[in-house]
CSV table of C-alpha atoms in Angstrom, one decimal:
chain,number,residue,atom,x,y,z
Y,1,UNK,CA,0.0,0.0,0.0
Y,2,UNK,CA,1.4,3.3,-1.1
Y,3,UNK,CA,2.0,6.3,2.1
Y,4,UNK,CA,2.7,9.7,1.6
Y,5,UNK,CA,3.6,12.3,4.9
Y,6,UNK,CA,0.1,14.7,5.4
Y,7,UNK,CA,-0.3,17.3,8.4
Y,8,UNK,CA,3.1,15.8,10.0
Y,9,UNK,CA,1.5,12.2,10.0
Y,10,UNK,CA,1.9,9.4,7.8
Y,11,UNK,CA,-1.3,8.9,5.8
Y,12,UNK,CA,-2.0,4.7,4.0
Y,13,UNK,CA,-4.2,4.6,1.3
Y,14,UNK,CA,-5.1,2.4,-1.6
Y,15,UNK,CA,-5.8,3.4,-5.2
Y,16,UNK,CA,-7.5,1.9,-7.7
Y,17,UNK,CA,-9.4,2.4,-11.1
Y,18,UNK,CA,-9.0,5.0,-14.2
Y,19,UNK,CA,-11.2,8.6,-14.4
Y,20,UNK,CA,-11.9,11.4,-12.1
Y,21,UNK,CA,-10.3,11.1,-8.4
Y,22,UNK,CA,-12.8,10.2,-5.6
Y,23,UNK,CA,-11.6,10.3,-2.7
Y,24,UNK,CA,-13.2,7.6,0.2
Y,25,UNK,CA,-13.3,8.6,3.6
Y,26,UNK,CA,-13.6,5.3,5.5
Y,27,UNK,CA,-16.3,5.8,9.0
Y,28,UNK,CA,-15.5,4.9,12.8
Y,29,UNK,CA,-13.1,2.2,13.5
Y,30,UNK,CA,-12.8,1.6,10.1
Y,31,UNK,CA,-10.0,1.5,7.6
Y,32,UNK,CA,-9.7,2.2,3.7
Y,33,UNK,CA,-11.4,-1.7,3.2
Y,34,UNK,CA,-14.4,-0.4,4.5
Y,35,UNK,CA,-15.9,0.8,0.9
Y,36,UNK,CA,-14.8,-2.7,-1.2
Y,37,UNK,CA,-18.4,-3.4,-1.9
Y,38,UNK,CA,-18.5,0.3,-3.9
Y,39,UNK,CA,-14.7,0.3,-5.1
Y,40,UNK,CA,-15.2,-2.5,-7.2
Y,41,UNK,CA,-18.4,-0.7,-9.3
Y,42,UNK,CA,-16.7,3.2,-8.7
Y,43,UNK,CA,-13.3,1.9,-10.0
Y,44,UNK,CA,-15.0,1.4,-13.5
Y,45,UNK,CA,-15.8,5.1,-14.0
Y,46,UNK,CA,-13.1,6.9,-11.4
Y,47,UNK,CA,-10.0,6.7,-9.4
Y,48,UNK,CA,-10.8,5.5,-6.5
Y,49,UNK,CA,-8.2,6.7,-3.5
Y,50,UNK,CA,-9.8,5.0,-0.4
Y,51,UNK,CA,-7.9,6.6,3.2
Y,52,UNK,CA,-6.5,5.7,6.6
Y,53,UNK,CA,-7.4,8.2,8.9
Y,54,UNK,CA,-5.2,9.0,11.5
Y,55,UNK,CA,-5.7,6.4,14.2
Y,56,UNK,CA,-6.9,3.4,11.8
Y,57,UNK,CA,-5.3,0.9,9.5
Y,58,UNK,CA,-2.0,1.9,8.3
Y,59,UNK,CA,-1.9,5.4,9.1
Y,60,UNK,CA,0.0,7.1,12.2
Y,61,UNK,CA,-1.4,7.3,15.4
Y,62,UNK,CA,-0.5,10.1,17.4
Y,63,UNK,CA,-1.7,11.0,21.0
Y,64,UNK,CA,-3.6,14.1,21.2
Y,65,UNK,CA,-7.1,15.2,20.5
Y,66,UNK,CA,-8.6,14.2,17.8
Y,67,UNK,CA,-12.0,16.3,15.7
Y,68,UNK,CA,-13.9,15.8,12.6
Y,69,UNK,CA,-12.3,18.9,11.4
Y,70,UNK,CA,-8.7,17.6,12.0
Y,71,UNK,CA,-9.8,14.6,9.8
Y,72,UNK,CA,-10.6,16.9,7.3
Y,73,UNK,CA,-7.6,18.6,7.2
Y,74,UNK,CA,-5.2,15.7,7.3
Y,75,UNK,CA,-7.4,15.1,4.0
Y,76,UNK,CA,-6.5,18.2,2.4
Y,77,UNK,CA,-2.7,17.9,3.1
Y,78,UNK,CA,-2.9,14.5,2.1
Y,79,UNK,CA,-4.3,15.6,-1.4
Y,80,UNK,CA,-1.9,18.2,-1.5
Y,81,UNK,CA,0.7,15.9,-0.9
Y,82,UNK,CA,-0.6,13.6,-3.8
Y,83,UNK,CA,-0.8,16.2,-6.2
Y,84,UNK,CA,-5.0,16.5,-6.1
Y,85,UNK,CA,-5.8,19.9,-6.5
Y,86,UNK,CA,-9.9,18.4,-6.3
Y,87,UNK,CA,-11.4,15.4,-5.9
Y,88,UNK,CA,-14.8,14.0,-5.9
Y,89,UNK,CA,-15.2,13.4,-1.6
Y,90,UNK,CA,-17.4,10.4,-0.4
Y,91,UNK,CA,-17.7,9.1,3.4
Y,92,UNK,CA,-20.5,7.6,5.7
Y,93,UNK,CA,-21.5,8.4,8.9
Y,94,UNK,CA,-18.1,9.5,10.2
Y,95,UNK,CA,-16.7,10.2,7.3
Y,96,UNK,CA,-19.5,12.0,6.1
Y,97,UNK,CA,-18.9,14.0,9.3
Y,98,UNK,CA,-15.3,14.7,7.9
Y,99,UNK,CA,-16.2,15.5,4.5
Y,100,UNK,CA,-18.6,18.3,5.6
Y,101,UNK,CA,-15.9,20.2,7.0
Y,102,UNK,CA,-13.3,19.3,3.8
Y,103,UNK,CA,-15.9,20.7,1.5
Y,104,UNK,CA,-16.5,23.9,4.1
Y,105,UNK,CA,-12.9,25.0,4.8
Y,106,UNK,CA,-11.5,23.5,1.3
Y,107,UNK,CA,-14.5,24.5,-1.5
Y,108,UNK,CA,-11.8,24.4,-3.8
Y,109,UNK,CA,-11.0,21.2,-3.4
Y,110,UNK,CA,-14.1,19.2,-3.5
Y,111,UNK,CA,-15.8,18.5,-7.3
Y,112,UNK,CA,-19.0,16.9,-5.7
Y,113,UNK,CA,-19.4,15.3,-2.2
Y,114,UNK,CA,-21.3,12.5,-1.4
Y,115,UNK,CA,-23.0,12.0,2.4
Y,116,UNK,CA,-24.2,9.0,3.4
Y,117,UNK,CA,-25.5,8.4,7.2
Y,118,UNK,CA,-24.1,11.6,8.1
Y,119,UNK,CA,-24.8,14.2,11.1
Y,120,UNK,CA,-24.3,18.1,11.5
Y,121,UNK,CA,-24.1,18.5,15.1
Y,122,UNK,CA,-24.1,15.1,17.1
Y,123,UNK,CA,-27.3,15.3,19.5
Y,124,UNK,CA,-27.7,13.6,22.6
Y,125,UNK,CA,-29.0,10.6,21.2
Y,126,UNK,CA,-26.0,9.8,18.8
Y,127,UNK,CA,-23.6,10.8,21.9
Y,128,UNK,CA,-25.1,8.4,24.3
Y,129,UNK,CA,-24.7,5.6,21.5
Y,130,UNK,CA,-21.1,6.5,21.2
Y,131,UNK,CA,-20.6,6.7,24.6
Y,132,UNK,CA,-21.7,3.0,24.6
Y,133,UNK,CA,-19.2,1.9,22.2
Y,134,UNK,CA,-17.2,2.8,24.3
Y,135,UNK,CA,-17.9,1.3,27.4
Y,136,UNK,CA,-17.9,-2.0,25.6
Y,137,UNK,CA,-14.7,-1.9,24.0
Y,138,UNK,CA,-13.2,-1.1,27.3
Y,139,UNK,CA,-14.8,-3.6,28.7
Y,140,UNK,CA,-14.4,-6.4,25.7
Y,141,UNK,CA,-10.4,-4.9,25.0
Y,142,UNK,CA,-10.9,-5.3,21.8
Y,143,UNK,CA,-12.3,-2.6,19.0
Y,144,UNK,CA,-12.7,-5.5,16.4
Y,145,UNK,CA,-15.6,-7.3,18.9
Y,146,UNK,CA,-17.0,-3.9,19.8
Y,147,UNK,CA,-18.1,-3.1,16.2
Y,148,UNK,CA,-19.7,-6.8,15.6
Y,149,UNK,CA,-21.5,-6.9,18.9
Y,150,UNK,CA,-22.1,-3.1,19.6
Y,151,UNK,CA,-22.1,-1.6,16.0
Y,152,UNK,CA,-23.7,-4.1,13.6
Y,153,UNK,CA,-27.2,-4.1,15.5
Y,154,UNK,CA,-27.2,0.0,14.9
Y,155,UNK,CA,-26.0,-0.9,11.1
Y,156,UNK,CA,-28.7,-3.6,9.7
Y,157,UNK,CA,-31.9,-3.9,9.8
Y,158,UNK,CA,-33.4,-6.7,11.9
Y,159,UNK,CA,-35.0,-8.6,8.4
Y,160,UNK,CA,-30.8,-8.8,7.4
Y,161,UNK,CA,-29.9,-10.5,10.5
Y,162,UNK,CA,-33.2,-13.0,10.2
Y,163,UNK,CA,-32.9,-13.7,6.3
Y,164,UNK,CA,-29.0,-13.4,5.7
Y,165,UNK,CA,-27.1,-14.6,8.8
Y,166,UNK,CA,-24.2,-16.0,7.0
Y,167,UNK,CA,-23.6,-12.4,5.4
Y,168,UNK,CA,-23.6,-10.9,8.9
Y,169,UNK,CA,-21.0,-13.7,9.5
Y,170,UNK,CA,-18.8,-12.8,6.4
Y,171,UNK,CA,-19.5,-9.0,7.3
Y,172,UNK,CA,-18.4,-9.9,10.6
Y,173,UNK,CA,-15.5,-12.1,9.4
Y,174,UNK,CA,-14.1,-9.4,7.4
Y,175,UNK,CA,-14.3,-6.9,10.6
Y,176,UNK,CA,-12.2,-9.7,12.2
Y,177,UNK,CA,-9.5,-10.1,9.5
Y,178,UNK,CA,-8.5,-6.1,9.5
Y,179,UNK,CA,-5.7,-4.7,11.3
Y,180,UNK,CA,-7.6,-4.0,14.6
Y,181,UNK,CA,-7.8,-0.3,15.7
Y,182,UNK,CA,-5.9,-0.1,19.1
Y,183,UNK,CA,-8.7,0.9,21.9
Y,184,UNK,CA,-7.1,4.5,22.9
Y,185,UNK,CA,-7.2,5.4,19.2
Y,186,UNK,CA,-10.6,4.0,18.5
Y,187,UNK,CA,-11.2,6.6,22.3
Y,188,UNK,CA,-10.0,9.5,20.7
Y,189,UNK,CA,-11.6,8.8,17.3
Y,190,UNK,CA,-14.9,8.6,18.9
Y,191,UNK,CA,-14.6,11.7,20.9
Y,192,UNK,CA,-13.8,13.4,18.0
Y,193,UNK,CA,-17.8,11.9,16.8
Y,194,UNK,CA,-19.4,13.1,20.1
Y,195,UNK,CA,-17.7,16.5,19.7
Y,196,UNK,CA,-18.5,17.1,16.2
Y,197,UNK,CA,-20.4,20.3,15.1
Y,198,UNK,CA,-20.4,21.2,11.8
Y,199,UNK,CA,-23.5,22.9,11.4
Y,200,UNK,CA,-22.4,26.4,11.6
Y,201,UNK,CA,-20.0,25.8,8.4
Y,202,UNK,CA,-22.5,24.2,6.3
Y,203,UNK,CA,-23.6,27.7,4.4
Y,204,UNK,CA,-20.1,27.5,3.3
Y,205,UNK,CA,-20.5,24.0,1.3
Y,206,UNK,CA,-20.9,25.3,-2.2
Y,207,UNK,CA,-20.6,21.6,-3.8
Y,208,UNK,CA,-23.0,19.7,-5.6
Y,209,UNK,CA,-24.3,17.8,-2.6
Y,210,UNK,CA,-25.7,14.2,-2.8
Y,211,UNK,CA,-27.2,13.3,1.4
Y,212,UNK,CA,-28.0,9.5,1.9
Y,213,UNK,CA,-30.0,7.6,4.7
Y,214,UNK,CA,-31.4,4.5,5.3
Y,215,UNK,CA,-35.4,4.9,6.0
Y,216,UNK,CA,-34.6,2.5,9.3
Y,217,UNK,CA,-31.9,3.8,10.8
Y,218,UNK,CA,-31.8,5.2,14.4
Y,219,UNK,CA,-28.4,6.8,14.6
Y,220,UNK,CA,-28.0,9.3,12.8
Y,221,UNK,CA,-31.7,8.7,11.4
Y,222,UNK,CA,-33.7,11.3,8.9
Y,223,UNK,CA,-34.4,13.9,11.8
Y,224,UNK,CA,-30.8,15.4,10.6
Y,225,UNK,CA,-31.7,15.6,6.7
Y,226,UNK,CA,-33.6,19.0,7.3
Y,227,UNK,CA,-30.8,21.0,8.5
Y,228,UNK,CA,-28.0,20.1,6.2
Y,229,UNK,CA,-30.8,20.2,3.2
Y,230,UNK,CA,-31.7,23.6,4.0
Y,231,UNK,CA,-28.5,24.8,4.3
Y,232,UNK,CA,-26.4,23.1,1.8
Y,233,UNK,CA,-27.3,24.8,-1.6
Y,234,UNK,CA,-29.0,22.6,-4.2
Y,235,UNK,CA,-28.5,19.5,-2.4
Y,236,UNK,CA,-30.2,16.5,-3.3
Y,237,UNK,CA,-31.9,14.1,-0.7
Y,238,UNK,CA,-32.4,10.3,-1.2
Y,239,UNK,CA,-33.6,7.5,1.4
Y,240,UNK,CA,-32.5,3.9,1.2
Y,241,UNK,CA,-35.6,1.7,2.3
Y,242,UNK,CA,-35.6,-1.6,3.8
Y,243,UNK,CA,-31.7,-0.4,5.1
Y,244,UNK,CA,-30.3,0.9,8.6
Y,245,UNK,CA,-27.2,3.1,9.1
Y,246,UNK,CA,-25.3,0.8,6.3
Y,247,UNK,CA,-27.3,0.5,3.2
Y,248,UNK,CA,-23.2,0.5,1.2
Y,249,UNK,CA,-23.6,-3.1,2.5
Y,250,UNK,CA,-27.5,-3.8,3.2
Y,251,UNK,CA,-28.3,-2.5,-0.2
Y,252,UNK,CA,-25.1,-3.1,-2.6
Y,253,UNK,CA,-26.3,-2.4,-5.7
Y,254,UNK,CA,-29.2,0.0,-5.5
Y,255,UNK,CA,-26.6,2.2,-3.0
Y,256,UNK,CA,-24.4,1.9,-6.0
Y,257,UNK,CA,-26.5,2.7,-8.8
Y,258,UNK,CA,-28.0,5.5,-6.9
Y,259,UNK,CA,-24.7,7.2,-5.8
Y,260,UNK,CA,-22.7,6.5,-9.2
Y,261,UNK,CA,-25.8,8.0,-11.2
Y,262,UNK,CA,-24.7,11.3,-9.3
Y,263,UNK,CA,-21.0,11.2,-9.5
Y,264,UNK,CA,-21.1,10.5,-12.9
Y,265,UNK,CA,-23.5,13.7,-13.3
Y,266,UNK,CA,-21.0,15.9,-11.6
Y,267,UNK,CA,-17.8,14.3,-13.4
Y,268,UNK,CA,-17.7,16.9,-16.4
Y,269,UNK,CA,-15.6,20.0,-16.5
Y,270,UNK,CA,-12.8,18.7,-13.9
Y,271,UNK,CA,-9.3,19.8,-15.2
């Protein structure tokens, strides 16, 4: 896997595909794996440049707080670094988080940006959650066990569990078999989610916006589409049925389809 140095850290990431860059920002306790399921349909029409944030995979780890905003940085450096002057920006949940900030501070850098599962300002619904994780991967020790056991149940539906259990398994499986996120890392990644605000910045997002959720999910459920349609100019609102917090894995090809159709819209004019 290539690295490159970004915002004094060293950043891993994986590339793949020909086109337009689109850059993958991977969610909590995840690493640049997380999006395989899309890679393999987005690499047929882009470049697909999927990330380690700091604290996950590959990448550095450093003490110190962490924020959504931080993330968002490290991103920009990390293009600059690359030689990106704009990308196309895609993340779920918290990488949406991250991306709303990238396309607020850095409009120049950000062609179109795609948010799935994401939240403006985290309410005290989504921090109690969080908080939770956390109590269970202290008391588990391990960050890998947390997210099958604590984070699955918030991601799928209860009809996935009951009529696919051996996908839960490989989803779970696949969890298993990635470089596990150390638990003070995985700490200071989620503080950075029960911190995060956004929502003063989001008049600044001049992007074409595409904002994602699944009708069923809890977490960061539709009561957060309102405020970041209203203030993100022209931005375009579509609901996954029959999916949770995770349709990019509940609903593989219609999430596909759906989020490809705009990419590909937005993928003109990009020197």
């Amino acid at each position: 896997m290539p690295k490159v140095k970004a915002n004094n850290i060293t950043m891993n990431y994986d590339q793949q595909g020909t086109g337009q860059p689109l850059i993958l920002i991977p969610y909590l306790a995840a690493d640049h794996a997380c999006y395989a399921f899309q890679v393999a349909e987005y690499a047929k029409h882009f470049t697909c440049i999927s990330i380690d944030l700091r604290g996950t995979g590959e990448s550095d780890k450093p003490e110190g707080d962490y924020s959504t905003e931080l993330f968002a940085d490290d991103v920009a450096a990390f293009m600059q670094a690359i030689g990106l002057p704009e990308a196309h920006i895609c993340g779920l949940s918290l990488g949406a988080a991250s991306g709303m900030w990238l396309a607020a501070k850095y409009p120049d850098k950000v062609k179109s940006l795609s948010l799935h599962s994401a939240w403006a300002k985290t309410d005290p619904f989504v921090k109690t959650a969080l908080e939770g994780w956390q109590v269970m991967a202290k008391a588990l020790g391990s960050v890998p066990e947390m997210v099958v056991l604590g984070i699955f149940p918030w991601c799928f539906t209860p009809e996935l569990y009951a009529s696919r259990p051996e996908y839960i398994q490989s989803l779970a499986d696949f969890v298993r078999g990635r470089p596990a996120q150390p638990l003070a890392t995985f700490l200071q990644q989620s503080n950075a989610a029960i911190a995060h605000d956004v929502s003063r910045q989001l008049a600044r997002i001049t992007a074409p916006t595409q904002i994602t959720f699944g009708r069923h999910d809890v977490v960061t459920s539709t009561r957060f589409a309102d405020q970041m349609t209203s203030a993100i100019r022209g931005s375009e609102l579509l609901i996954f049925d029959g999916c949770s917090h995770a349709p990019i894995y509940e609903k593989v090809d219609e999430f596909n389809q759906q989020t490809l159709a705009f990419l590909t819209r937005h993928a003109v004019g990009m020197g």
